[in-house]
C-alpha cells in the first residue's frame, strides 16, 4: 500500500530559512549563501520522507516566499512597475514583488483560504505577456533525483491560479481572469514538457479552489483546462489535489470526469462528507489519495479510526489504487516533536508534528497492506484514551459559565453614536485622530532581554526595568511624533497570541513549534488542550505603567477570542465555538480590569476573524454568529466612556462587512493600503458605517517609506466615502517587523498628512 505527503514545512526545524532570508535581505549574506541553506533543507526533507518509506514524495513545495508567487514567477506575470525585462526571474524581482522596494510597493498579500498562511496575489490583465520565466519546478525535481529520490513535482493548478488572482490596477474589475486560461496553459505545457524530459512520471496539480462553491462557468474552466493539457500530459500520471473542505457534489462529478487525470486527492479530515461521495461512485481504474492524517493540526492521529475509514474505501477503489495521504500540506503544522524538550510527557503523547505525521501515514499504509505495527497502534490507542480521560482537559465551572452565555445577545446598552459622543467629551481628540496598531519594532536588544529572562539569566527586577525603559522610549517617541492615541509598543510580547496563551489555563507551549505565516515571518501557535480560564490579570501592569508616562490616551492591547482560537492549534474534541466562548470570558475579565485601572481606550484585536470563515457558504452564517457574539461578550460590561477598538488585517473583508458592523466596536482599524484600498469600495456601494474606522494608510510589511503626499491622497480617498468625524489615521498593521529607521520617517509622514488634511478641512 502506497503513501503520499501533500507538502512539507519549509522553514526548517529551527527556522534556518527564516534567518537565511533575513540575512540576505539585510545585505549580510549572498544569494549563494541563501541558496545553500535552502538546498540543505530540501535534501533533508526528501531524505526524511524517503527513509520513512513514503512512496510519493513532493518536490517544488519549497518556496522562498510562497507557492503562488512561485507560480507568478514561472508564468513571467511580473507587474510592469518592477522593471523586469525578461529572462529567468532572479531574487531582486521576486522579492520586490513580495516585499516592495525603495521605489515601488509590494503586491497585495492575503490569506491562503482559511489558514494563517499568506500568499502574494497575482495582478493580471489582458496585456500580460505570459512567458516561461522560472524553471524552479524542474530544477528541484532534478535536484532530488540527483540525491536518489524520485519525487512528484507539485504545481499550483492553472485554474486555481487564475481564480486567486485579481485584475491589475487600471484593468476593469469586471475583466474575466479565466479568459487568460489559454495563455497560461501555453506556459504550463512548456513546464510539463521539461518535467517529462527530466524523467518525471507523476505530476501533482494543487487545485484547492475546487472545494469552494463555484459557479458553472468556473467549473467548466477545469474541464476545459485539463482537456487542453491532456495531450501534453500523455504518458504522465496526473494527481489533482484538493484540501481544506468537502468537495461539493457537482464539483466531485466534474473533477472525477476530467481528461487525462490519474488520481484524485481529498481532505477526509475537514471533508468527511466527501467519503460518502466516494462510496457513492468512484471512477474505475483511478487512484484515490485519501487524506486521513490532519495536515493542519498537531493532534496524534486516531489510527484505529483512520484505518477503519481506509478499509471502508478500499472496497470501493481497489486495494492497489488506494494511497494513504495527509489531508493537506504539512506546511501548516510544526516541524518535529523531537525538538520539544519542555512539553510534559502526557501532553506530548497526544501530539504529532510534521515528522511524526509522516510516520503515521506510513504506519497506516503498512497496516492496510497487512503489516500492522501492533506496538505502534497500541501506544496510539493508549494516548487517545489518556487524552479523553485526563482531568487536565475538563473544568466543570468553565463549561457551565460558557454554556450560560447562550441565553443573551451581549450588546452594550447604548448605541455607538451616543457612546462616541461620550468618549469624545472625555478624550478630546482632534478630527482624523492618529494612532498605531499596537507593536513597535522588536530590536535585537529587546529580544535578548526576553530570551535571557526566560532562560533565568537575568532577574525579574532586571527584566521589568528593561521593559519599562523600552515602553518609556516608545511613549516619548510617539509624543515627539505628535500621535494622538498611544500604544506601549508590546515589548514584553514575542507574539500576540502566545503572550496571552501563556497566562491562560488550558494552553500548552512549544520551544520550536514554529509555523510559517508569510515570507520569513514565523509564528509559534499555542496548543489549546483543555478548558480555558484566566487565573490572574495579564496586561494591567504594563498598560498602567505606560499610561503613567503620558497624559495622552494609552490603549490597552488585547487579542480577541476568535483570533486566539484561529491562531492556535485548537482541541478537536469539542466544537470550536465552545472553546471561543471560554476564551471570550477570560478576555472579558481582562477588559474590565483594564477599565478599573483607568485605561480608557482598549483594543481587542480580531485580526483573524475573516480567516476562520468556513469555505462553504452554507456554514458561514453559523460561524459569524458565534464569532461576532464572542467579541461582544468581551466588552459588554464597560462604560460608555470606555472606547473599544478592534483591528483586522490581510483578508477580504468586503463580504462580511455587515458582521463587522454587528461586532459593535467603537473604532475599527483595518488593513487597506496593500490591498489597493478595495475595502473602500463597500462604502462607495452604499454601506453605512457609523462607528469610528481607520483604514490603513500605508503598508507595514514593506521597507518602503511612503511620502506624506501619498498618505494624504489616501486620506482624501477615504473622506470621499466616510464622514470626517469617524475617520482615524493609522498604518495597516503593527510595526514589530520593521526597523526604527523605517518606522520614524513613515509615522512622521503619516502625522504630517493627517495635519495637512485637518488644516484643509478647517479652511
XYZ file of C-alpha atoms in Angstrom:
763
model
C 0.000 0.000 0.000
C 1.447 3.361 -1.054
C 1.819 6.583 0.951
C 1.960 10.273 -0.025
C 2.661 13.668 1.555
C 0.910 16.699 0.013
C 3.633 19.147 1.083
C 6.067 19.851 3.918
C 7.192 22.815 6.120
C 9.970 24.889 4.533
C 11.472 26.915 7.361
C 13.470 24.076 8.899
C 13.196 22.610 12.405
C 14.789 25.710 13.953
C 13.770 28.346 11.351
C 17.001 28.053 9.393
C 15.410 29.504 6.237
C 13.985 32.486 8.134
C 17.406 33.549 9.352
C 18.993 32.970 5.944
C 16.317 35.093 4.239
C 16.639 37.957 6.696
C 20.414 37.908 6.475
C 20.140 38.137 2.686
C 17.549 40.940 2.800
C 19.755 42.895 5.214
C 22.718 42.584 2.870
C 24.700 40.488 5.342
C 24.924 37.387 3.147
C 24.934 36.485 -0.530
C 22.351 34.862 -2.774
C 24.632 31.841 -2.940
C 24.602 31.505 0.860
C 20.794 31.650 0.876
C 20.566 29.038 -1.880
C 22.964 26.772 0.011
C 20.759 26.833 3.141
C 17.677 26.154 1.003
C 19.321 23.218 -0.787
C 20.331 21.688 2.539
C 16.787 21.947 3.878
C 15.300 20.402 0.730
C 17.746 17.499 0.822
C 16.976 16.855 4.476
C 13.196 16.860 3.839
C 13.401 14.478 0.880
C 15.703 12.090 2.755
C 13.405 12.129 5.792
C 10.406 11.108 3.707
C 12.344 8.502 1.756
C 13.749 6.980 4.955
C 10.227 6.837 6.427
C 9.058 4.770 3.439
C 6.893 7.414 1.714
C 6.417 6.437 -1.941
C 5.021 9.667 -3.395
C 7.336 12.430 -2.178
C 6.568 16.009 -3.300
C 9.067 18.424 -4.862
C 8.641 22.103 -5.734
C 6.745 22.645 -2.474
C 9.749 24.526 -1.106
C 9.490 28.305 -1.551
C 11.487 31.406 -0.671
C 8.203 33.274 -0.062
C 5.054 31.426 -1.185
C 3.958 28.944 -3.832
C 1.562 31.336 -5.613
C 4.364 33.872 -6.063
C 6.470 30.986 -7.404
C 3.722 30.312 -9.965
C 3.681 34.010 -10.899
C 7.426 33.796 -11.499
C 7.051 30.610 -13.549
C 4.475 32.359 -15.741
C 6.502 35.564 -16.043
C 3.457 37.518 -14.823
C 5.506 40.350 -13.313
C 3.692 43.704 -12.986
C 5.428 46.375 -15.106
C 6.338 48.556 -12.105
C 9.109 46.134 -11.120
C 11.049 46.807 -14.319
C 11.605 43.158 -15.256
C 12.736 42.960 -18.868
C 12.713 39.200 -19.401
C 14.950 36.210 -18.773
C 14.982 33.969 -15.711
C 13.429 35.794 -12.767
C 16.001 36.397 -10.044
C 15.808 37.301 -6.367
C 15.682 41.079 -6.975
C 12.446 40.901 -8.972
C 10.995 38.055 -6.918
C 11.465 39.745 -3.548
C 10.431 43.161 -4.890
C 7.059 41.653 -5.815
C 6.778 40.150 -2.327
C 8.129 43.000 -0.192
C 8.327 46.079 -2.381
C 11.498 48.140 -2.573
C 12.604 51.730 -2.066
C 10.659 52.989 -5.073
C 7.648 50.703 -5.629
C 5.159 48.989 -3.294
C 4.719 45.260 -2.890
C 1.895 43.287 -4.442
C -1.161 42.579 -2.321
C -0.888 39.845 0.294
C -3.873 37.895 1.586
C -4.741 34.725 3.490
C -4.440 31.290 1.882
C -8.038 30.083 2.131
C -8.981 29.770 5.832
C -5.423 29.433 7.177
C -2.958 31.847 8.790
C -0.621 31.331 5.838
C -0.472 34.162 3.278
C 0.180 34.445 -0.443
C 1.028 37.242 -2.858
C -1.993 37.949 -5.071
C -1.215 37.869 -8.834
C -2.117 41.076 -10.734
C -3.340 40.173 -14.215
C -4.931 41.766 -17.244
C -5.406 41.293 -20.993
C -1.938 42.666 -21.772
C 0.101 40.313 -19.581
C 2.703 38.551 -21.694
C 2.949 35.130 -20.054
C 6.325 33.517 -20.614
C 8.215 30.615 -19.004
C 10.435 32.658 -16.679
C 11.300 30.408 -13.740
C 12.468 26.806 -14.111
C 12.291 26.115 -10.374
C 9.930 23.117 -10.682
C 12.173 21.125 -12.998
C 15.366 22.226 -11.231
C 14.099 20.932 -7.882
C 12.909 17.684 -9.455
C 16.408 17.146 -10.925
C 17.994 18.118 -7.606
C 16.030 15.432 -5.757
C 16.743 12.875 -8.476
C 20.472 13.553 -8.190
C 20.147 12.677 -4.489
C 18.493 9.374 -5.412
C 14.948 10.478 -4.507
C 12.130 10.186 -7.044
C 9.524 12.899 -6.451
C 6.186 14.194 -7.686
C 6.666 17.794 -8.885
C 3.871 19.967 -7.480
C 2.382 22.939 -9.347
C -0.362 25.346 -8.340
C -3.137 24.323 -10.729
C -3.816 26.708 -13.621
C -7.470 27.326 -12.764
C -6.791 27.877 -9.068
C -4.012 30.312 -10.011
C -6.413 32.418 -12.076
C -9.242 32.227 -9.553
C -6.905 33.518 -6.826
C -5.699 36.410 -8.993
C -7.122 39.918 -9.300
C -7.370 42.439 -12.148
C -4.276 44.647 -12.192
C -4.567 48.357 -11.462
C -6.206 50.073 -14.413
C -7.914 46.885 -15.600
C -11.703 46.806 -15.379
C -12.879 44.972 -12.268
C -15.286 43.043 -14.491
C -12.394 41.624 -16.545
C -12.642 37.826 -16.755
C -9.440 36.381 -15.376
C -10.423 32.974 -16.752
C -10.199 34.444 -20.257
C -6.421 34.238 -19.743
C -6.549 30.438 -19.420
C -5.272 29.647 -22.974
C -2.214 31.910 -22.461
C -1.469 30.415 -19.043
C -1.835 26.846 -20.327
C 0.729 27.510 -23.046
C 3.350 28.048 -20.319
C 2.120 25.067 -18.292
C 2.677 22.903 -21.385
C 6.308 24.031 -21.502
C 6.768 23.202 -17.809
C 5.188 19.766 -18.318
C 7.453 19.076 -21.309
C 10.500 19.999 -19.212
C 9.421 17.701 -16.385
C 8.790 14.847 -18.804
C 12.209 15.304 -20.363
C 13.762 15.235 -16.889
C 12.142 11.841 -16.228
C 9.129 12.685 -14.065
C 6.447 10.001 -14.078
C 3.923 11.800 -11.845
C 2.831 15.423 -11.563
C 0.612 16.959 -8.875
C -1.644 19.948 -9.565
C -2.941 21.638 -6.426
C -6.486 22.843 -7.176
C -7.908 23.732 -3.749
C -10.452 26.169 -5.223
C -12.434 23.036 -6.109
C -13.703 22.948 -2.509
C -15.397 26.358 -2.924
C -18.950 26.988 -4.100
C -18.107 27.543 -7.769
C -20.400 28.883 -10.465
C -20.898 26.667 -13.512
C -18.547 28.684 -15.753
C -15.730 28.257 -13.229
C -16.315 24.509 -13.050
C -16.293 24.431 -16.841
C -12.855 26.071 -16.757
C -11.443 22.965 -15.036
C -12.931 20.732 -17.744
C -11.532 22.987 -20.482
C -8.103 23.347 -18.871
C -7.389 19.652 -18.384
C -8.822 18.752 -21.787
C -6.356 21.230 -23.296
C -3.466 19.862 -21.200
C -4.325 16.191 -21.824
C -2.045 15.700 -24.885
C 0.882 17.333 -23.079
C 0.243 15.171 -20.003
C 0.096 11.937 -22.020
C 2.489 9.409 -20.516
C 2.390 11.043 -17.076
C 0.365 10.059 -14.036
C -1.611 13.148 -13.024
C -2.813 13.844 -9.468
C -5.335 16.633 -8.804
C -5.028 17.536 -5.128
C -7.782 19.308 -3.165
C -7.878 20.244 0.509
C -9.398 22.260 3.390
C -13.075 21.246 2.989
C -15.623 18.884 1.474
C -15.924 18.753 -2.290
C -19.423 19.840 -3.410
C -21.329 17.017 -5.125
C -21.481 18.720 -8.526
C -17.775 19.551 -8.355
C -16.986 15.928 -7.492
C -18.667 14.862 -10.732
C -16.671 17.414 -12.728
C -13.380 16.530 -11.057
C -13.721 12.778 -11.481
C -14.581 13.262 -15.161
C -11.506 15.328 -16.086
C -9.485 14.200 -19.108
C -6.038 12.753 -18.574
C -6.247 12.622 -14.768
C -4.971 9.503 -12.999
C -5.602 10.300 -9.337
C -7.644 12.490 -7.015
C -6.581 13.746 -3.597
C -9.200 14.633 -0.981
C -9.127 16.099 2.525
C -11.001 13.481 4.552
C -10.378 15.276 7.874
C -12.191 18.548 7.171
C -14.084 16.938 4.305
C -15.769 13.992 5.979
C -18.817 14.197 3.675
C -16.539 13.515 0.709
C -16.234 9.928 1.946
C -19.930 9.442 1.114
C -19.402 10.848 -2.388
C -16.540 8.413 -2.975
C -18.596 5.485 -1.718
C -21.418 6.605 -3.988
C -19.232 6.212 -7.052
C -15.535 6.412 -7.910
C -14.092 6.146 -11.442
C -12.780 2.697 -12.215
C -9.029 2.314 -12.523
C -8.222 5.680 -10.885
C -6.166 6.285 -7.741
C -7.640 7.754 -4.546
C -5.157 9.715 -2.427
C -7.019 9.582 0.889
C -6.087 12.485 3.188
C -6.776 10.911 6.582
C -3.825 12.389 8.516
C -4.535 16.006 9.510
C -2.201 18.451 7.788
C -3.424 21.439 9.800
C -3.399 20.413 13.441
C -0.925 18.798 15.796
C -3.011 16.084 17.440
C -1.877 12.496 17.033
C -4.000 10.649 14.512
C -6.598 8.234 15.809
C -5.017 5.390 13.884
C -7.782 2.872 14.573
C -10.456 5.261 13.258
C -8.373 6.198 10.192
C -7.674 2.561 9.422
C -11.406 1.814 9.559
C -12.081 4.693 7.136
C -9.402 3.426 4.754
C -10.692 -0.138 4.899
C -14.145 1.148 4.012
C -12.717 2.928 0.966
C -10.550 0.004 -0.071
C -13.564 -1.963 -1.239
C -14.710 0.958 -3.393
C -11.497 1.944 -5.190
C -9.475 -1.285 -5.024
C -6.548 -2.206 -2.802
C -3.909 -1.281 -5.387
C -5.493 2.122 -6.101
C -5.731 3.466 -2.543
C -2.921 5.746 -1.360
C -2.682 6.975 2.252
C -2.017 10.710 2.403
C -2.128 13.844 4.513
C -5.264 15.983 4.339
C -3.246 18.975 3.098
C 0.331 20.187 3.053
C 2.086 19.827 6.410
C 3.181 23.445 5.930
C 0.529 24.386 8.498
C 1.952 22.260 11.321
C 5.107 22.475 13.416
C 8.122 20.535 12.158
C 9.245 17.905 14.678
C 8.123 16.928 18.158
C 11.644 15.671 18.893
C 12.728 19.303 19.308
C 10.256 19.855 22.167
C 12.167 19.431 25.402
C 9.794 21.265 27.759
C 6.415 19.689 26.992
C 5.444 17.208 29.669
C 5.199 13.586 28.641
C 1.421 13.314 28.918
C 0.650 16.211 26.570
C 3.494 15.208 24.274
C 1.951 11.748 23.871
C -1.193 13.410 22.458
C 0.681 15.236 19.676
C 2.154 14.651 16.218
C 4.099 17.310 14.296
C 5.049 17.032 10.605
C 7.823 14.480 11.164
C 5.503 12.295 13.247
C 2.683 12.618 10.693
C 4.958 11.153 8.039
C 5.390 8.119 10.303
C 1.620 7.922 10.872
C 0.939 7.971 7.117
C 3.372 5.150 6.522
C 2.103 3.139 9.508
C -1.440 3.288 8.105
C -0.228 2.273 4.648
C 1.608 -0.704 6.115
C -1.396 -1.709 8.212
C -3.603 -1.698 5.107
C -1.177 -3.999 3.336
C -1.196 -6.461 6.243
C 1.963 -5.313 8.039
C 0.369 -3.585 11.012
C 2.791 -2.391 13.709
C 0.805 -3.615 16.707
C 3.013 -1.850 19.264
C 2.711 1.495 17.451
C -1.076 1.179 17.164
C -1.370 0.108 20.800
C 0.652 3.107 22.035
C -1.514 5.368 19.881
C -4.722 3.922 21.352
C -3.387 4.432 24.876
C -2.583 8.082 24.117
C -6.073 8.636 22.682
C -7.637 7.167 25.833
C -5.349 9.228 28.098
C -6.419 12.452 26.422
C -10.127 11.670 26.736
C -9.906 10.859 30.445
C -7.298 13.394 31.633
C -8.538 15.715 34.426
C -6.361 18.453 32.881
C -8.740 18.717 29.922
C -12.068 19.379 31.630
C -13.097 22.175 34.035
C -16.770 21.925 35.006
C -17.029 25.531 36.252
C -15.690 26.907 32.970
C -18.043 24.711 30.950
C -21.072 25.916 32.944
C -20.084 29.587 32.570
C -19.664 29.212 28.809
C -22.955 27.334 28.454
C -24.788 30.156 30.272
C -23.696 32.668 27.613
C -26.069 31.319 25.009
C -29.122 32.932 26.554
C -28.073 36.530 25.824
C -27.059 38.667 22.849
C -24.437 40.567 24.921
C -24.751 44.056 23.449
C -23.717 47.275 25.154
C -26.765 49.164 26.414
C -26.101 52.394 24.456
C -25.786 52.724 20.675
C -22.414 53.511 19.139
C -23.264 57.098 18.184
C -24.097 58.045 21.770
C -21.002 56.206 23.016
C -18.725 58.060 20.606
C -20.129 61.387 21.841
C -19.452 60.415 25.460
C -15.943 59.218 24.571
C -15.090 62.396 22.671
C -16.053 64.534 25.680
C -13.614 62.519 27.769
C -10.778 62.032 25.238
C -10.997 65.380 23.390
C -9.363 64.050 20.211
C -8.848 66.113 17.042
C -10.535 65.389 13.724
C -8.676 62.492 11.999
C -7.010 61.219 15.182
C -3.748 59.356 14.612
C -2.752 56.091 16.227
C -0.781 52.915 15.538
C -1.972 49.331 15.760
C -0.014 48.141 18.787
C 3.508 46.810 18.340
C 6.713 48.769 17.735
C 9.984 47.354 16.347
C 11.344 44.324 18.163
C 15.033 45.198 18.415
C 17.882 42.727 18.844
C 18.411 44.048 22.381
C 14.753 43.614 23.271
C 14.721 40.035 22.026
C 17.896 39.365 24.020
C 16.286 40.629 27.233
C 13.214 38.431 26.799
C 15.340 35.427 25.877
C 17.624 35.833 28.901
C 14.684 36.278 31.261
C 13.071 33.063 30.007
C 16.404 31.284 30.465
C 16.716 32.651 34.048
C 19.898 34.522 33.111
C 18.545 37.837 34.410
C 16.299 38.517 37.404
C 12.661 39.581 37.217
C 13.684 43.007 38.520
C 16.207 43.435 35.690
C 13.650 42.253 33.139
C 10.939 44.645 34.361
C 13.417 47.540 34.392
C 14.446 46.823 30.787
C 10.856 46.517 29.529
C 9.843 49.628 31.474
C 12.621 51.618 29.794
C 11.608 50.322 26.363
C 7.994 51.375 26.981
C 9.149 54.814 28.113
C 11.162 55.252 24.902
C 8.188 54.224 22.744
C 5.899 56.646 24.580
C 8.389 59.513 24.250
C 8.809 58.781 20.533
C 5.055 58.845 19.930
C 4.707 62.137 21.810
C 7.557 63.613 19.754
C 5.779 62.447 16.593
C 2.562 64.017 17.978
C 0.464 60.856 17.688
C -2.906 61.287 19.397
C -3.704 57.863 20.882
C -0.631 55.971 22.018
C 0.391 52.336 22.425
C 3.024 50.881 24.719
C 4.714 49.010 21.861
C 4.282 45.489 23.311
C 7.963 44.959 24.194
C 7.019 42.199 26.649
C 5.430 40.124 23.870
C 7.152 37.984 21.275
C 3.797 37.035 19.759
C 0.326 38.422 20.463
C -1.395 35.045 20.805
C 1.442 33.236 22.533
C 1.636 36.002 25.142
C -1.979 35.562 26.223
C -1.966 31.806 25.944
C 0.971 31.614 28.358
C -1.208 33.251 31.000
C -4.414 31.307 30.421
C -5.198 27.836 31.731
C -5.816 25.075 29.184
C -2.859 26.088 26.970
C 0.477 24.369 26.338
C 3.551 25.846 24.629
C 6.368 24.636 22.470
C 10.016 25.629 22.190
C 10.384 25.087 18.447
C 6.800 24.677 17.225
C 7.244 27.353 14.558
C 4.881 27.648 11.594
C 5.395 29.895 8.563
C 2.890 32.736 8.173
C 4.460 34.504 5.183
C 7.966 35.092 3.851
C 10.323 34.812 6.804
C 7.576 35.518 9.334
C 7.009 32.555 11.640
C 4.578 32.131 14.497
C 4.538 29.625 17.328
C 0.873 28.760 17.862
C -0.079 27.746 21.388
C -1.829 24.431 21.878
C -5.320 24.603 23.401
C -5.701 21.199 25.031
C -8.299 21.901 27.741
C -10.940 24.267 29.095
C -9.763 27.900 29.192
C -9.844 30.389 32.072
C -7.837 33.402 33.314
C -6.105 32.805 36.659
C -4.993 36.458 37.040
C -4.671 39.796 35.208
C -2.443 39.625 32.130
C -1.798 43.161 30.826
C -2.942 45.582 33.535
C 0.535 46.133 34.991
C 2.150 47.076 31.666
C -0.770 49.184 30.418
C -0.991 51.105 33.684
C 2.756 51.675 33.635
C 2.605 53.001 30.069
C -0.312 55.312 30.911
C 1.708 56.743 33.801
C 4.276 58.055 31.283
C 1.809 60.255 29.381
C -1.320 62.363 29.661
C -2.469 61.223 26.223
C -4.801 58.220 25.937
C -2.913 54.911 26.104
C -4.509 51.850 24.541
C -4.806 48.652 26.490
C -3.821 45.954 23.988
C -5.582 42.589 23.942
C -6.054 39.774 21.444
C -9.668 38.812 20.810
C -11.109 35.345 21.435
C -11.642 34.423 17.769
C -8.074 35.390 16.850
C -6.640 33.446 19.787
C -8.678 30.481 18.551
C -7.727 30.773 14.871
C -4.044 31.357 15.611
C -3.724 28.379 17.950
C -3.673 24.637 17.494
C -7.185 24.029 18.812
C -8.517 20.978 20.632
C -10.574 18.830 18.270
C -12.700 17.112 20.918
C -15.368 19.834 21.188
C -16.891 22.456 18.837
C -14.651 25.450 18.136
C -17.461 27.745 19.264
C -17.334 26.263 22.788
C -13.624 26.974 23.089
C -14.123 30.519 21.773
C -16.804 31.302 24.365
C -14.437 30.164 27.106
C -11.688 32.459 25.803
C -14.193 35.334 25.484
C -15.000 35.099 29.197
C -11.300 35.247 30.062
C -10.778 38.338 27.887
C -13.918 39.937 29.378
C -12.341 39.712 32.830
C -9.195 41.395 31.495
C -11.130 44.207 29.766
C -12.972 45.035 32.962
C -9.753 45.034 34.996
C -8.130 47.417 32.497
C -11.099 49.763 32.784
C -10.871 49.694 36.600
C -7.185 50.597 36.276
C -8.089 53.774 34.370
C -7.417 52.656 30.811
C -9.995 54.488 28.675
C -9.135 53.035 25.239
C -8.950 49.246 24.931
C -8.117 47.482 21.665
C -9.298 43.889 21.279
C -7.688 42.643 18.071
C -9.699 40.313 15.864
C -7.165 40.130 13.054
C -8.198 36.565 12.253
C -11.992 36.917 12.273
C -12.277 36.616 8.477
C -9.622 33.928 8.332
C -11.804 31.454 10.205
C -14.771 31.911 7.870
C -15.728 28.466 6.514
C -15.043 27.993 2.813
C -18.555 26.714 2.106
C -21.288 29.359 2.152
C -23.764 27.073 3.902
C -21.546 27.069 7.024
C -20.648 30.768 7.147
C -23.683 32.262 8.913
C -23.287 29.969 11.925
C -19.576 30.809 12.259
C -20.156 34.566 12.015
C -22.938 34.336 14.583
C -20.811 32.794 17.331
C -17.603 34.613 16.342
C -19.193 38.070 16.475
C -21.096 37.136 19.638
C -17.801 36.126 21.290
C -16.297 39.541 20.556
C -19.306 41.355 22.039
C -19.051 39.232 25.198
C -15.569 40.623 25.860
C -16.694 44.240 26.266
C -20.396 44.138 27.088
C -19.770 45.338 30.662
C -17.721 48.518 30.072
C -18.912 52.112 30.500
C -19.972 54.281 27.552
C -16.867 56.439 28.048
C -14.519 53.479 27.541
C -13.633 53.290 23.855
C -13.371 49.764 22.435
C -11.182 49.352 19.348
C -10.620 46.273 17.230
C -8.193 45.568 14.393
C -8.320 43.314 11.321
C -5.802 42.695 8.557
C -4.852 40.872 5.343
C -8.108 39.243 4.359
C -11.018 40.145 2.111
C -13.474 41.861 4.469
C -15.962 43.253 1.980
C -18.196 40.184 2.041
C -18.507 40.214 5.854
C -18.814 43.979 6.387
C -22.264 43.645 7.971
C -20.900 41.159 10.508
C -18.055 43.584 11.264
C -20.637 46.312 11.910
C -22.512 43.833 14.128
C -19.434 43.480 16.348
C -20.453 46.903 17.706
C -16.894 48.130 18.340
C -16.450 51.880 18.806
C -13.481 52.026 16.404
C -12.091 49.530 13.910
C -8.651 49.823 12.324
C -8.347 47.684 9.243
C -5.744 46.856 6.588
C -6.434 48.802 3.410
C -3.401 50.198 1.607
C -1.705 46.985 0.468
C -4.959 45.683 -0.993
C -5.329 48.746 -3.254
C -7.999 50.253 -0.999
C -10.619 47.706 -2.088
C -12.158 47.994 1.388
C -13.380 51.474 0.438
C -15.474 50.051 -2.382
C -18.103 48.770 0.072
C -18.678 52.311 1.290
C -18.855 53.600 -2.277
C -21.545 50.996 -2.847
C -23.677 52.452 -0.085
C -22.810 50.556 3.111
C -23.330 52.938 6.048
C -20.791 52.749 8.851
C -21.421 54.864 11.933
C -18.584 53.800 14.220
C -15.006 55.049 14.086
C -12.902 53.496 11.341
C -9.230 53.656 10.396
C -8.482 52.066 7.012
C -4.680 51.658 6.919
C -2.813 54.446 5.116
C 0.453 52.579 4.493
C 1.758 49.004 4.207
C 3.925 47.943 7.133
C 5.124 44.702 5.516
C 7.314 46.622 3.084
C 10.508 48.515 3.993
C 9.347 51.327 1.703
C 8.682 54.699 3.399
C 5.564 56.324 1.912
C 5.759 60.103 1.273
C 3.254 62.301 3.120
C 1.658 63.300 -0.206
C 0.787 59.662 -0.913
C -0.728 59.229 2.558
C -2.688 62.490 2.203
C -4.057 61.211 -1.094
C -5.232 58.018 0.629
C -6.928 60.037 3.382
C -8.753 62.136 0.793
C -9.989 58.960 -0.925
C -11.347 57.810 2.430
C -13.048 61.140 3.057
C -14.862 60.756 -0.248
C -16.823 57.834 1.237
C -16.543 58.246 5.025
C -17.525 61.086 7.382
C -14.598 63.093 8.754
C -15.818 62.725 12.343
C -15.444 58.908 12.265
C -12.190 58.597 10.291
C -8.927 57.601 12.001
C -5.421 57.671 10.510
C -3.153 54.677 11.143
C -0.834 52.143 9.438
C -2.188 48.874 8.053
C -0.908 46.743 10.933
C 1.578 46.542 13.836
C 5.190 47.668 13.408
C 7.109 44.827 15.072
C 8.647 43.539 11.821
C 10.055 46.937 10.815
C 13.172 48.841 11.872
C 13.083 52.189 13.696
C 14.883 53.730 10.706
C 11.760 52.875 8.688
C 9.119 53.489 11.360
C 10.133 57.004 12.411
C 10.011 58.632 8.955
C 6.881 56.690 7.952
C 4.984 57.805 11.075
C 6.331 61.349 10.682
C 4.844 61.428 7.192
C 1.589 59.894 8.425
C 1.098 62.556 11.121
C 2.092 65.337 8.684
C -0.505 64.095 6.184
C -3.229 63.993 8.865
C -2.400 67.544 9.961
C -2.374 68.747 6.367
C -5.871 67.361 5.736
C -7.111 68.746 9.079
C -5.952 72.222 8.017
C -7.623 71.842 4.649
C -10.873 70.743 6.291
C -10.713 73.694 8.708
C -10.462 76.118 5.788
